[in-house]
Amino acid sequence: MLIDLHVHTNRYSSCGNSTPEEMAQSALEHGLDGIVLTEHNVTWPPDELAELRASFPKLLILSGIELTSDEGDDYLVLGISPQSWFAPRLPAEEIVGHSQRLGGVVILAHPYRYRDQVPETLATCPVDGIEVASCNMHGAASDGAARLVQALGVFPVWNSDAHHRRDVGLYANTVPGRINNEEQLATVLASRKACPHADAARITAVNAAWRRHLPTIRQLIAQGVDDADIRAAVSTRVGYSDLYAIRNGLEVQRPLPPWQPE
């Protein structure tokens, strides 16, 4: 099965740009077998999730969450049902510890996007996996994340982190067998049997767009234009993390398989 483990919608993520139905339809159009809805600091109500599933019977739609810690780091919690203790700005130790005790897996989402450090708690309260690539990670962040996977001995995942329908499935993960629920997903991920997948044609197109627009972006930066106005002026998918990378002389291009960190 091909599953994107990190997807947002405009129903429960204020930064989402597409409806749940648009995201689900895009997943089918791009050959995905399943998606995990990981809204920011909130899980989908069971009745609404059931309704969405009924509308897309050919797509596995699972519930997850992206929790932001008190230090501002983001963690994907997968494989467990909604919990009453889920809340924004919890200590990382609480996010990781509670989730793992309940049988879930915890993945550090998009590390190195805006800084060259990772949470100190990784040493004392280790996560299960690291997100290595997404449409919201510049190339330098992916390199750092891949090295972190090697250093910690955890499993890597590649996800779209899609906030718009065009990005669903840009990166995803292949898992063996048939997944039917959140608990089975956690078991497969913990067994380290998931393999990264990248939509090479779409990523190549994204990288080509970057090469075309990079001179303009650098010129706007040199002129003192702020990030919000640069994003409005450039007709490609440029994120704040990408502008951070450009301003700091870091690699922006998204990785393509086969790929090894520099």
Short mmCIF file of C-alpha atoms in Angstrom, two decimals:
data_model
loop_
_atom_site.label_atom_id
_atom_site.label_comp_id
_atom_site.label_asym_id
_atom_site.label_seq_id
_atom_site.Cartn_x
_atom_site.Cartn_y
_atom_site.Cartn_z
CA MET A 1 0.00 0.00 0.00
CA LEU A 2 1.08 3.55 -0.73
CA ILE A 3 0.23 5.89 2.16
CA ASP A 4 0.87 9.58 2.79
CA LEU A 5 1.22 9.92 6.56
CA HIS A 6 1.04 13.71 6.84
CA VAL A 7 -1.92 15.55 5.31
CA HIS A 8 -3.79 18.70 6.35
CA THR A 9 -7.17 20.09 5.31
CA ASN A 10 -8.81 23.48 5.65
CA ARG A 11 -11.46 22.06 7.96
CA TYR A 12 -9.25 21.74 11.02
CA SER A 13 -5.91 23.31 10.04
CA SER A 14 -6.01 27.09 9.66
CA CYS A 15 -3.07 26.86 7.25
CA GLY A 16 -4.88 24.33 5.04
CA ASN A 17 -5.87 25.48 1.56
CA SER A 18 -8.00 22.59 0.29
CA THR A 19 -11.10 20.82 1.53
CA PRO A 20 -11.00 17.27 2.90
CA GLU A 21 -12.83 16.10 -0.22
CA GLU A 22 -10.29 17.78 -2.49
CA MET A 23 -7.40 16.20 -0.60
CA ALA A 24 -8.98 12.74 -0.73
CA GLN A 25 -9.74 13.03 -4.44
CA SER A 26 -6.19 14.18 -5.14
CA ALA A 27 -4.86 11.16 -3.24
CA LEU A 28 -6.80 8.83 -5.51
CA GLU A 29 -5.73 10.71 -8.64
CA HIS A 30 -2.08 10.35 -7.65
CA GLY A 31 -2.29 6.63 -6.99
CA LEU A 32 -2.35 6.60 -3.20
CA ASP A 33 -4.06 3.83 -1.27
CA GLY A 34 -4.36 5.83 1.92
CA ILE A 35 -3.77 9.09 3.76
CA VAL A 36 -3.48 10.05 7.41
CA LEU A 37 -5.20 13.29 8.45
CA THR A 38 -2.76 15.05 10.78
CA GLU A 39 -4.34 18.38 11.58
CA HIS A 40 -2.56 20.78 13.91
CA ASN A 41 -3.29 19.96 17.56
CA VAL A 42 -6.72 18.48 16.88
CA THR A 43 -8.10 15.13 15.76
CA TRP A 44 -11.09 14.61 13.53
CA PRO A 45 -14.40 13.84 15.28
CA PRO A 46 -15.27 10.17 14.63
CA ASP A 47 -18.59 10.99 12.96
CA GLU A 48 -17.01 13.40 10.49
CA LEU A 49 -14.22 10.94 9.75
CA ALA A 50 -16.78 8.20 9.09
CA GLU A 51 -18.66 10.49 6.71
CA LEU A 52 -15.50 11.30 4.75
CA ARG A 53 -14.58 7.62 4.57
CA ALA A 54 -18.03 6.79 3.24
CA SER A 55 -17.56 9.33 0.45
CA PHE A 56 -14.24 7.74 -0.61
CA PRO A 57 -14.61 3.97 -0.13
CA LYS A 58 -11.55 3.21 -2.29
CA LEU A 59 -9.23 5.30 -0.10
CA LEU A 60 -8.01 4.37 3.38
CA ILE A 61 -8.43 7.48 5.53
CA LEU A 62 -6.85 7.28 8.98
CA SER A 63 -6.77 9.67 11.91
CA GLY A 64 -3.57 11.14 13.33
CA ILE A 65 -2.44 14.46 14.75
CA GLU A 66 0.44 16.92 14.52
CA LEU A 67 1.22 18.22 18.00
CA THR A 68 3.35 21.30 18.61
CA SER A 69 5.47 21.12 21.76
CA ASP A 70 6.15 23.90 24.23
CA GLU A 71 9.49 24.41 22.45
CA GLY A 72 7.81 24.84 19.07
CA ASP A 73 8.77 21.47 17.59
CA ASP A 74 6.18 19.42 15.73
CA TYR A 75 5.46 15.73 16.29
CA LEU A 76 3.25 13.40 14.28
CA VAL A 77 1.38 10.98 16.54
CA LEU A 78 0.08 7.98 14.62
CA GLY A 79 -1.63 4.72 15.47
CA ILE A 80 -3.80 5.60 18.45
CA SER A 81 -7.34 6.86 18.83
CA PRO A 82 -8.00 10.49 19.86
CA GLN A 83 -6.90 11.16 23.42
CA SER A 84 -8.23 13.67 25.94
CA TRP A 85 -4.70 14.83 26.76
CA PHE A 86 -3.97 15.94 23.18
CA ALA A 87 -3.36 19.69 23.37
CA PRO A 88 -0.99 22.27 21.90
CA ARG A 89 2.24 23.27 23.63
CA LEU A 90 2.72 20.15 25.71
CA PRO A 91 6.27 19.24 26.75
CA ALA A 92 7.93 16.90 24.27
CA GLU A 93 8.41 14.30 27.00
CA GLU A 94 4.66 14.20 27.54
CA ILE A 95 3.84 13.95 23.83
CA VAL A 96 6.32 11.15 23.22
CA GLY A 97 5.87 9.29 26.50
CA HIS A 98 2.07 9.21 26.56
CA SER A 99 1.82 8.28 22.88
CA GLN A 100 4.30 5.43 23.08
CA ARG A 101 2.76 4.00 26.24
CA LEU A 102 -0.57 3.82 24.39
CA GLY A 103 1.00 1.93 21.49
CA GLY A 104 1.38 4.82 19.10
CA VAL A 105 4.41 5.89 17.12
CA VAL A 106 5.85 9.39 17.29
CA ILE A 107 7.63 11.02 14.36
CA LEU A 108 9.57 14.26 14.56
CA ALA A 109 8.11 16.33 11.72
CA HIS A 110 10.18 18.43 9.31
CA PRO A 111 13.31 19.03 11.44
CA TYR A 112 15.84 21.71 10.41
CA ARG A 113 13.31 23.79 8.50
CA TYR A 114 14.04 27.02 10.32
CA ARG A 115 17.06 26.24 12.47
CA ASP A 116 20.12 24.02 12.60
CA GLN A 117 19.16 22.37 15.89
CA VAL A 118 16.80 19.62 16.95
CA PRO A 119 15.06 19.08 20.31
CA GLU A 120 17.41 18.22 23.16
CA THR A 121 14.77 15.76 24.36
CA LEU A 122 15.65 13.39 21.50
CA ALA A 123 18.47 12.10 23.69
CA THR A 124 16.34 11.44 26.77
CA CYS A 125 12.94 10.77 25.22
CA PRO A 126 13.60 9.36 21.74
CA VAL A 127 11.01 9.40 18.98
CA ASP A 128 10.27 6.39 16.79
CA GLY A 129 10.90 8.03 13.44
CA ILE A 130 12.05 11.15 11.62
CA GLU A 131 10.39 12.85 8.68
CA VAL A 132 13.15 13.07 6.09
CA ALA A 133 11.41 14.68 3.12
CA SER A 134 8.25 16.64 2.46
CA CYS A 135 7.05 19.49 0.29
CA ASN A 136 7.71 21.76 3.30
CA MET A 137 11.34 20.71 3.77
CA HIS A 138 14.11 22.32 1.74
CA GLY A 139 16.98 20.17 0.54
CA ALA A 140 19.32 21.10 3.38
CA ALA A 141 16.67 20.12 5.94
CA SER A 142 16.27 16.74 4.25
CA ASP A 143 20.03 16.19 4.38
CA GLY A 144 20.10 17.00 8.08
CA ALA A 145 17.10 14.79 8.80
CA ALA A 146 18.66 11.84 6.99
CA ARG A 147 21.83 12.17 9.03
CA LEU A 148 19.73 12.36 12.18
CA VAL A 149 18.03 9.08 11.26
CA GLN A 150 21.44 7.44 10.97
CA ALA A 151 22.66 8.93 14.25
CA LEU A 152 19.60 7.92 16.26
CA GLY A 153 18.90 4.58 14.59
CA VAL A 154 15.21 5.38 14.05
CA PHE A 155 13.08 4.81 10.96
CA PRO A 156 12.68 7.45 8.22
CA VAL A 157 9.41 8.49 6.61
CA TRP A 158 8.72 10.59 3.52
CA ASN A 159 5.45 12.52 3.54
CA SER A 160 3.84 15.29 1.56
CA ASP A 161 2.83 17.45 4.55
CA ALA A 162 0.30 18.67 1.99
CA HIS A 163 -1.77 21.74 2.76
CA HIS A 164 -3.00 21.99 -0.84
CA ARG A 165 -4.45 19.31 -3.09
CA ARG A 166 -1.64 19.71 -5.64
CA ASP A 167 0.91 18.36 -3.13
CA VAL A 168 -0.82 15.21 -1.87
CA GLY A 169 1.41 12.19 -2.46
CA LEU A 170 4.44 14.20 -3.53
CA TYR A 171 6.22 11.99 -1.03
CA ALA A 172 4.68 8.92 0.62
CA ASN A 173 5.52 5.48 2.03
CA THR A 174 4.95 1.97 0.75
CA VAL A 175 3.94 -0.58 3.37
CA PRO A 176 3.51 -4.34 2.95
CA GLY A 177 0.18 -6.09 3.21
CA ARG A 178 -3.16 -4.47 3.89
CA ILE A 179 -3.63 -1.74 6.49
CA ASN A 180 -7.17 -1.32 7.81
CA ASN A 181 -6.83 0.86 10.90
CA GLU A 182 -4.54 3.11 12.92
CA GLU A 183 -3.25 0.32 15.16
CA GLN A 184 -2.11 -1.78 12.19
CA LEU A 185 -0.33 1.25 10.76
CA ALA A 186 1.58 1.75 14.01
CA THR A 187 2.61 -1.91 14.02
CA VAL A 188 3.93 -1.77 10.46
CA LEU A 189 5.83 1.46 11.05
CA ALA A 190 7.36 0.13 14.27
CA SER A 191 8.50 -2.99 12.40
CA ARG A 192 10.44 -0.72 10.02
CA LYS A 193 8.90 -2.29 6.95
CA ALA A 194 7.81 0.99 5.34
CA CYS A 195 9.81 2.21 2.35
CA PRO A 196 10.01 5.80 1.07
CA HIS A 197 8.29 6.77 -2.17
CA ALA A 198 8.67 9.93 -4.23
CA ASP A 199 6.66 11.09 -7.23
CA ALA A 200 9.70 11.75 -9.38
CA ALA A 201 7.89 13.54 -12.20
CA ARG A 202 6.16 16.01 -9.91
CA ILE A 203 9.25 16.65 -7.80
CA THR A 204 11.31 17.23 -10.94
CA ALA A 205 8.73 19.82 -12.02
CA VAL A 206 8.88 21.52 -8.62
CA ASN A 207 12.67 21.67 -8.77
CA ALA A 208 12.58 23.05 -12.32
CA ALA A 209 10.23 25.81 -11.18
CA TRP A 210 12.65 26.65 -8.39
CA ARG A 211 15.53 26.98 -10.84
CA ARG A 212 13.49 29.37 -12.98
CA HIS A 213 12.37 31.59 -10.12
CA LEU A 214 15.47 31.54 -7.90
CA PRO A 215 17.14 34.59 -9.54
CA THR A 216 13.97 36.64 -9.05
CA ILE A 217 13.64 35.53 -5.44
CA ARG A 218 17.26 36.43 -4.71
CA GLN A 219 16.77 39.82 -6.33
CA LEU A 220 13.70 40.52 -4.19
CA ILE A 221 15.60 39.49 -1.07
CA ALA A 222 18.45 41.84 -2.01
CA GLN A 223 15.89 44.64 -2.39
CA GLY A 224 14.69 44.07 1.16
CA VAL A 225 11.30 42.62 0.25
CA ASP A 226 9.78 40.63 3.13
CA ASP A 227 8.84 36.97 2.87
CA ALA A 228 5.08 37.48 2.63
CA ASP A 229 5.45 39.86 -0.32
CA ILE A 230 7.95 37.56 -2.03
CA ARG A 231 5.48 34.69 -1.78
CA ALA A 232 2.78 36.88 -3.30
CA ALA A 233 5.05 38.03 -6.14
CA VAL A 234 6.42 34.66 -7.24
CA SER A 235 4.16 32.30 -9.17
CA THR A 236 5.60 29.08 -7.78
CA ARG A 237 5.05 27.17 -4.54
CA VAL A 238 7.47 28.98 -2.26
CA GLY A 239 7.19 28.44 1.47
CA TYR A 240 8.62 30.34 4.38
CA SER A 241 11.08 27.52 5.04
CA ASP A 242 12.30 27.79 1.45
CA LEU A 243 12.90 31.51 1.87
CA TYR A 244 14.75 30.79 5.11
CA ALA A 245 16.99 28.41 3.18
CA ILE A 246 17.66 30.89 0.39
CA ARG A 247 18.42 33.70 2.82
CA ASN A 248 20.93 31.44 4.58
CA GLY A 249 22.57 30.02 1.47
CA LEU A 250 21.14 26.52 1.93
CA GLU A 251 20.07 23.96 -0.67
CA VAL A 252 16.43 24.30 -1.69
CA GLN A 253 15.96 21.50 -4.24
CA ARG A 254 13.82 18.56 -3.09
CA PRO A 255 15.52 15.14 -3.01
CA LEU A 256 14.81 12.46 -5.58
CA PRO A 257 15.52 8.74 -5.17
CA PRO A 258 18.06 7.23 -5.22
CA TRP A 259 19.37 9.79 -2.75
CA GLN A 260 21.93 10.01 0.00
CA PRO A 261 22.52 13.02 2.25
CA GLU A 262 25.53 15.16 1.42
#
